Short mmCIF file of C-alpha atoms in Angstrom, two decimals:
data_model
loop_
_atom_site.label_atom_id
_atom_site.label_comp_id
_atom_site.label_asym_id
_atom_site.label_seq_id
_atom_site.Cartn_x
_atom_site.Cartn_y
_atom_site.Cartn_z
CA ASP A 27 -181.79 -3.68 -118.89
CA SER A 28 -184.18 -2.13 -121.42
CA GLY A 29 -186.91 -4.71 -120.93
CA VAL A 30 -186.65 -5.84 -124.55
CA THR A 31 -185.50 -9.44 -124.92
CA GLN A 32 -184.04 -11.12 -127.96
CA THR A 33 -183.21 -14.73 -128.62
CA PRO A 34 -180.92 -16.28 -129.47
CA LYS A 35 -177.94 -14.18 -128.49
CA HIS A 36 -175.68 -15.79 -131.05
CA LEU A 37 -176.47 -17.76 -134.18
CA ILE A 38 -174.00 -19.46 -136.48
CA THR A 39 -175.29 -20.98 -139.67
CA ALA A 40 -174.32 -21.76 -143.24
CA THR A 41 -175.07 -20.04 -146.51
CA GLY A 42 -178.42 -20.92 -147.99
CA GLN A 43 -179.99 -21.65 -144.64
CA ARG A 44 -182.98 -20.01 -142.96
CA VAL A 45 -183.10 -18.63 -139.41
CA THR A 46 -185.65 -17.02 -137.16
CA LEU A 47 -184.83 -14.29 -134.68
CA ARG A 48 -187.23 -13.59 -131.87
CA CYS A 49 -188.03 -10.40 -129.97
CA SER A 50 -190.24 -9.68 -126.99
CA PRO A 51 -190.98 -5.99 -126.53
CA ARG A 52 -191.22 -4.15 -123.24
CA SER A 53 -194.46 -4.71 -121.41
CA GLY A 54 -197.06 -2.34 -122.83
CA ASP A 55 -195.15 -1.42 -125.97
CA LEU A 56 -197.14 -1.87 -129.15
CA SER A 57 -194.47 -1.00 -131.71
CA VAL A 58 -191.58 -3.27 -132.65
CA TYR A 59 -188.71 -2.29 -134.93
CA TRP A 60 -185.94 -4.36 -136.46
CA TYR A 61 -182.52 -2.94 -137.27
CA GLN A 62 -179.40 -4.45 -138.78
CA GLN A 63 -175.94 -3.34 -137.69
CA SER A 64 -173.00 -4.23 -139.89
CA LEU A 65 -169.52 -2.81 -140.29
CA ASP A 66 -170.09 -1.57 -143.83
CA GLN A 67 -173.70 -0.37 -143.57
CA GLY A 68 -173.88 0.80 -139.97
CA LEU A 69 -177.27 0.73 -138.26
CA GLN A 70 -180.06 0.32 -140.79
CA PHE A 71 -183.78 0.22 -140.20
CA LEU A 72 -185.43 -2.89 -141.59
CA ILE A 73 -189.10 -2.92 -140.65
CA GLN A 74 -191.66 -1.74 -138.10
CA TYR A 75 -194.79 -3.37 -136.75
CA TYR A 76 -197.47 -1.71 -134.70
CA ASN A 77 -199.99 -3.84 -132.85
CA GLY A 78 -199.63 -6.67 -135.32
CA GLU A 79 -199.62 -4.66 -138.52
CA GLU A 80 -196.70 -3.68 -140.68
CA ARG A 81 -196.22 0.10 -140.46
CA ALA A 82 -192.98 0.96 -142.21
CA LYS A 83 -190.37 -0.75 -144.29
CA GLY A 84 -186.77 0.16 -144.78
CA ASN A 85 -184.11 -1.47 -146.90
CA ILE A 86 -185.25 -4.95 -146.04
CA LEU A 87 -184.30 -7.63 -148.53
CA GLU A 88 -187.00 -9.77 -150.11
CA ARG A 89 -185.33 -12.79 -148.50
CA PHE A 90 -186.18 -11.30 -145.12
CA SER A 91 -189.64 -11.16 -143.59
CA ALA A 92 -191.10 -10.37 -140.21
CA GLN A 93 -194.32 -10.58 -138.29
CA GLN A 94 -195.77 -9.49 -135.00
CA PHE A 95 -198.00 -11.89 -133.15
CA PRO A 96 -201.11 -11.21 -131.03
CA ASP A 97 -199.01 -11.33 -127.87
CA LEU A 98 -196.89 -8.58 -129.50
CA HIS A 99 -193.70 -10.56 -129.77
CA SER A 100 -192.06 -10.39 -133.17
CA GLU A 101 -190.00 -12.68 -135.33
CA LEU A 102 -187.59 -11.80 -138.11
CA ASN A 103 -187.10 -14.56 -140.67
CA LEU A 104 -183.98 -14.55 -142.80
CA SER A 105 -183.77 -17.05 -145.64
CA SER A 106 -181.32 -18.07 -148.35
CA LEU A 107 -178.63 -16.62 -146.16
CA GLU A 108 -175.52 -15.11 -147.68
CA LEU A 109 -172.19 -14.24 -146.14
CA GLY A 110 -173.13 -10.58 -146.26
CA ASP A 111 -176.07 -11.16 -143.96
CA SER A 112 -173.68 -11.63 -141.07
CA ALA A 113 -174.51 -8.79 -138.71
CA LEU A 114 -175.96 -7.81 -135.38
CA TYR A 115 -179.75 -7.67 -135.52
CA PHE A 116 -181.50 -5.46 -133.03
CA CYS A 117 -185.08 -5.31 -132.03
CA ALA A 118 -186.47 -2.15 -130.44
CA SER A 119 -189.86 -1.32 -129.02
CA SER A 120 -191.83 1.79 -128.19
CA ILE A 121 -195.20 2.50 -126.65
CA ARG A 122 -196.78 3.85 -129.78
CA GLY A 123 -195.36 4.80 -133.13
CA VAL A 124 -193.79 8.10 -132.20
CA ASP A 125 -191.73 7.58 -129.12
CA GLU A 126 -188.27 6.82 -127.94
CA GLN A 127 -187.24 3.32 -128.86
CA PHE A 128 -185.76 0.87 -126.39
CA PHE A 129 -183.32 -1.61 -127.82
CA GLY A 130 -182.75 -5.24 -127.01
CA PRO A 131 -179.28 -6.76 -126.61
CA GLY A 132 -179.25 -7.98 -130.20
CA THR A 133 -178.70 -11.27 -131.98
CA ARG A 134 -175.32 -11.76 -133.59
CA LEU A 135 -175.73 -13.74 -136.78
CA THR A 136 -172.70 -15.33 -138.39
CA VAL A 137 -173.14 -16.92 -141.80
CA LEU A 138 -170.30 -19.26 -142.79
CA ALA B 10 -184.73 12.15 -146.91
CA GLN B 11 -183.37 11.98 -143.43
CA SER B 12 -179.67 11.73 -142.81
CA VAL B 13 -177.32 12.08 -139.88
CA THR B 14 -173.66 13.00 -139.97
CA GLN B 15 -171.27 12.34 -137.16
CA PRO B 16 -168.04 13.82 -138.48
CA ASP B 17 -165.74 12.28 -135.90
CA ILE B 18 -165.17 8.54 -136.19
CA HIS B 19 -162.87 8.43 -133.17
CA ILE B 20 -162.34 10.83 -130.30
CA THR B 21 -159.86 10.45 -127.45
CA VAL B 22 -160.16 12.51 -124.29
CA SER B 23 -158.45 12.41 -120.94
CA GLU B 24 -160.40 11.33 -117.93
CA GLY B 25 -161.87 14.40 -116.26
CA ALA B 26 -161.79 16.46 -119.44
CA SER B 27 -164.87 17.81 -121.13
CA LEU B 28 -166.42 16.13 -124.14
CA GLU B 29 -168.40 17.26 -127.15
CA LEU B 30 -169.59 14.86 -129.83
CA ARG B 31 -170.93 16.44 -132.97
CA CYS B 32 -174.07 15.53 -134.83
CA ASN B 33 -175.63 17.20 -137.84
CA TYR B 34 -178.89 16.09 -139.36
CA SER B 35 -180.91 16.62 -142.46
CA TYR B 36 -184.65 16.38 -142.05
CA GLY B 37 -187.63 17.85 -143.86
CA ALA B 38 -189.77 18.63 -140.87
CA THR B 39 -189.57 18.89 -137.10
CA PRO B 40 -187.10 16.22 -136.08
CA TYR B 41 -187.05 14.01 -133.08
CA LEU B 42 -183.42 13.63 -132.05
CA PHE B 43 -181.72 11.01 -129.96
CA TRP B 44 -178.34 10.00 -128.64
CA TYR B 45 -177.66 6.35 -127.91
CA VAL B 46 -174.58 4.70 -126.44
CA GLN B 47 -173.34 1.21 -127.24
CA SER B 48 -170.72 -0.54 -125.15
CA PRO B 49 -168.80 -3.40 -126.76
CA GLY B 50 -171.02 -6.42 -127.25
CA GLN B 51 -174.03 -4.61 -125.84
CA GLY B 52 -177.24 -3.17 -127.14
CA LEU B 53 -178.06 0.49 -127.53
CA GLN B 54 -178.94 2.53 -124.49
CA LEU B 55 -180.83 5.79 -124.82
CA LEU B 56 -178.90 8.70 -123.32
CA LEU B 57 -181.32 11.50 -124.10
CA LYS B 58 -183.93 12.70 -126.53
CA TYR B 59 -185.33 15.91 -127.96
CA PHE B 60 -188.90 16.15 -129.17
CA SER B 61 -189.78 19.80 -128.58
CA GLY B 62 -189.49 22.61 -126.07
CA ASP B 63 -186.29 23.51 -124.26
CA THR B 64 -183.42 23.09 -126.68
CA LEU B 65 -181.00 22.02 -123.96
CA VAL B 66 -181.87 18.52 -122.82
CA GLN B 67 -180.45 16.57 -119.94
CA GLY B 68 -179.87 12.87 -120.09
CA ILE B 69 -178.54 10.04 -118.03
CA LYS B 70 -174.97 9.65 -116.84
CA GLY B 71 -174.40 13.41 -116.77
CA PHE B 72 -174.81 13.95 -120.51
CA GLU B 73 -176.61 16.85 -122.13
CA ALA B 74 -177.30 17.89 -125.70
CA GLU B 75 -178.32 21.11 -127.36
CA PHE B 76 -180.62 21.34 -130.35
CA LYS B 77 -179.71 24.16 -132.70
CA ARG B 78 -182.20 24.38 -135.52
CA SER B 79 -180.25 27.06 -137.39
CA GLN B 80 -177.22 24.79 -137.54
CA SER B 81 -179.14 21.51 -137.89
CA SER B 82 -177.07 20.21 -135.01
CA PHE B 83 -177.63 18.18 -131.88
CA ASN B 84 -174.25 17.96 -130.16
CA LEU B 85 -173.71 15.81 -127.10
CA ARG B 86 -171.69 17.17 -124.19
CA LYS B 87 -170.37 16.07 -120.85
CA PRO B 88 -168.37 18.36 -118.55
CA SER B 89 -166.15 15.67 -117.07
CA VAL B 90 -165.58 12.31 -118.71
CA HIS B 91 -165.15 9.09 -116.73
CA TRP B 92 -163.27 6.03 -117.93
CA SER B 93 -166.58 4.14 -117.99
CA ASP B 94 -167.85 6.50 -120.71
CA ALA B 95 -165.63 4.78 -123.27
CA ALA B 96 -168.07 3.38 -125.82
CA GLU B 97 -169.57 4.14 -129.21
CA TYR B 98 -172.10 6.94 -129.44
CA PHE B 99 -174.81 7.20 -132.04
CA CYS B 100 -176.91 10.18 -132.97
CA ALA B 101 -180.29 9.39 -134.54
CA VAL B 102 -183.17 11.29 -136.09
CA GLY B 103 -186.77 10.20 -136.42
CA GLY B 104 -190.25 11.56 -136.66
CA MET B 105 -193.80 11.01 -137.70
CA GLU B 106 -193.24 12.07 -141.27
CA TYR B 107 -191.03 9.05 -141.86
CA GLY B 108 -192.96 6.45 -139.92
CA ASN B 109 -190.87 6.96 -136.83
CA LYS B 110 -188.03 4.83 -138.07
CA LEU B 111 -184.72 5.99 -136.69
CA VAL B 112 -181.92 7.00 -139.03
CA PHE B 113 -178.57 6.67 -137.33
CA GLY B 114 -175.27 8.35 -137.85
CA ALA B 115 -172.15 6.24 -138.38
CA GLY B 116 -171.20 6.55 -134.73
CA THR B 117 -168.30 8.07 -132.80
CA ILE B 118 -165.99 5.84 -130.82
CA LEU B 119 -164.91 7.50 -127.60
CA ARG B 120 -161.66 6.50 -125.99
CA VAL B 121 -160.81 7.76 -122.52
CA LYS B 122 -157.21 7.91 -121.45
CA SER B 123 -156.18 7.98 -117.84
#
């Protein structure tokens, strides 16, 4: 158990819908990262937050957004969902910005 | 830009045999290197990391990796594989110059035959 929690574990929804994925980092970790894992793209970095502020952005679609709240938990919002958004979404956390990252169990999103 | 190459998609070894998983990286500065393992339906677990110093690093579950700057490699090794090591292994590179995001290789699926 890494100490990073993600909810829900599974999510099934329809195209065009909007979903919110939630992540609670390890106690004391200030940085939160979101990654997407799909069969065709592999593991891709989406976005990083550090102590509530956006720090780095990867290939995150404009339909996707994230935020980190004062209690340091983070949410990833995916809207206007398409079939291709079906993937495993991981959250990771680290103490600062330059550290090993600890991964949560992931949320498996299926878009039908 | 950063990139990671894991040339072997699948590897099969016999239980008790030694293992080496290859990883080559491309990075413009001093890299931070990681190996993660993912069991089916599970998240990613950190096996070991290299930030600086001794180029041979020890990790959990009896794994080790050696950083070779001249070859841009960070190969993972284990002297004797157990059936429970069957999983997918990911090499990753990160660092301050790129905002500490991790760039992952495509992964190597390890099968262990008894």
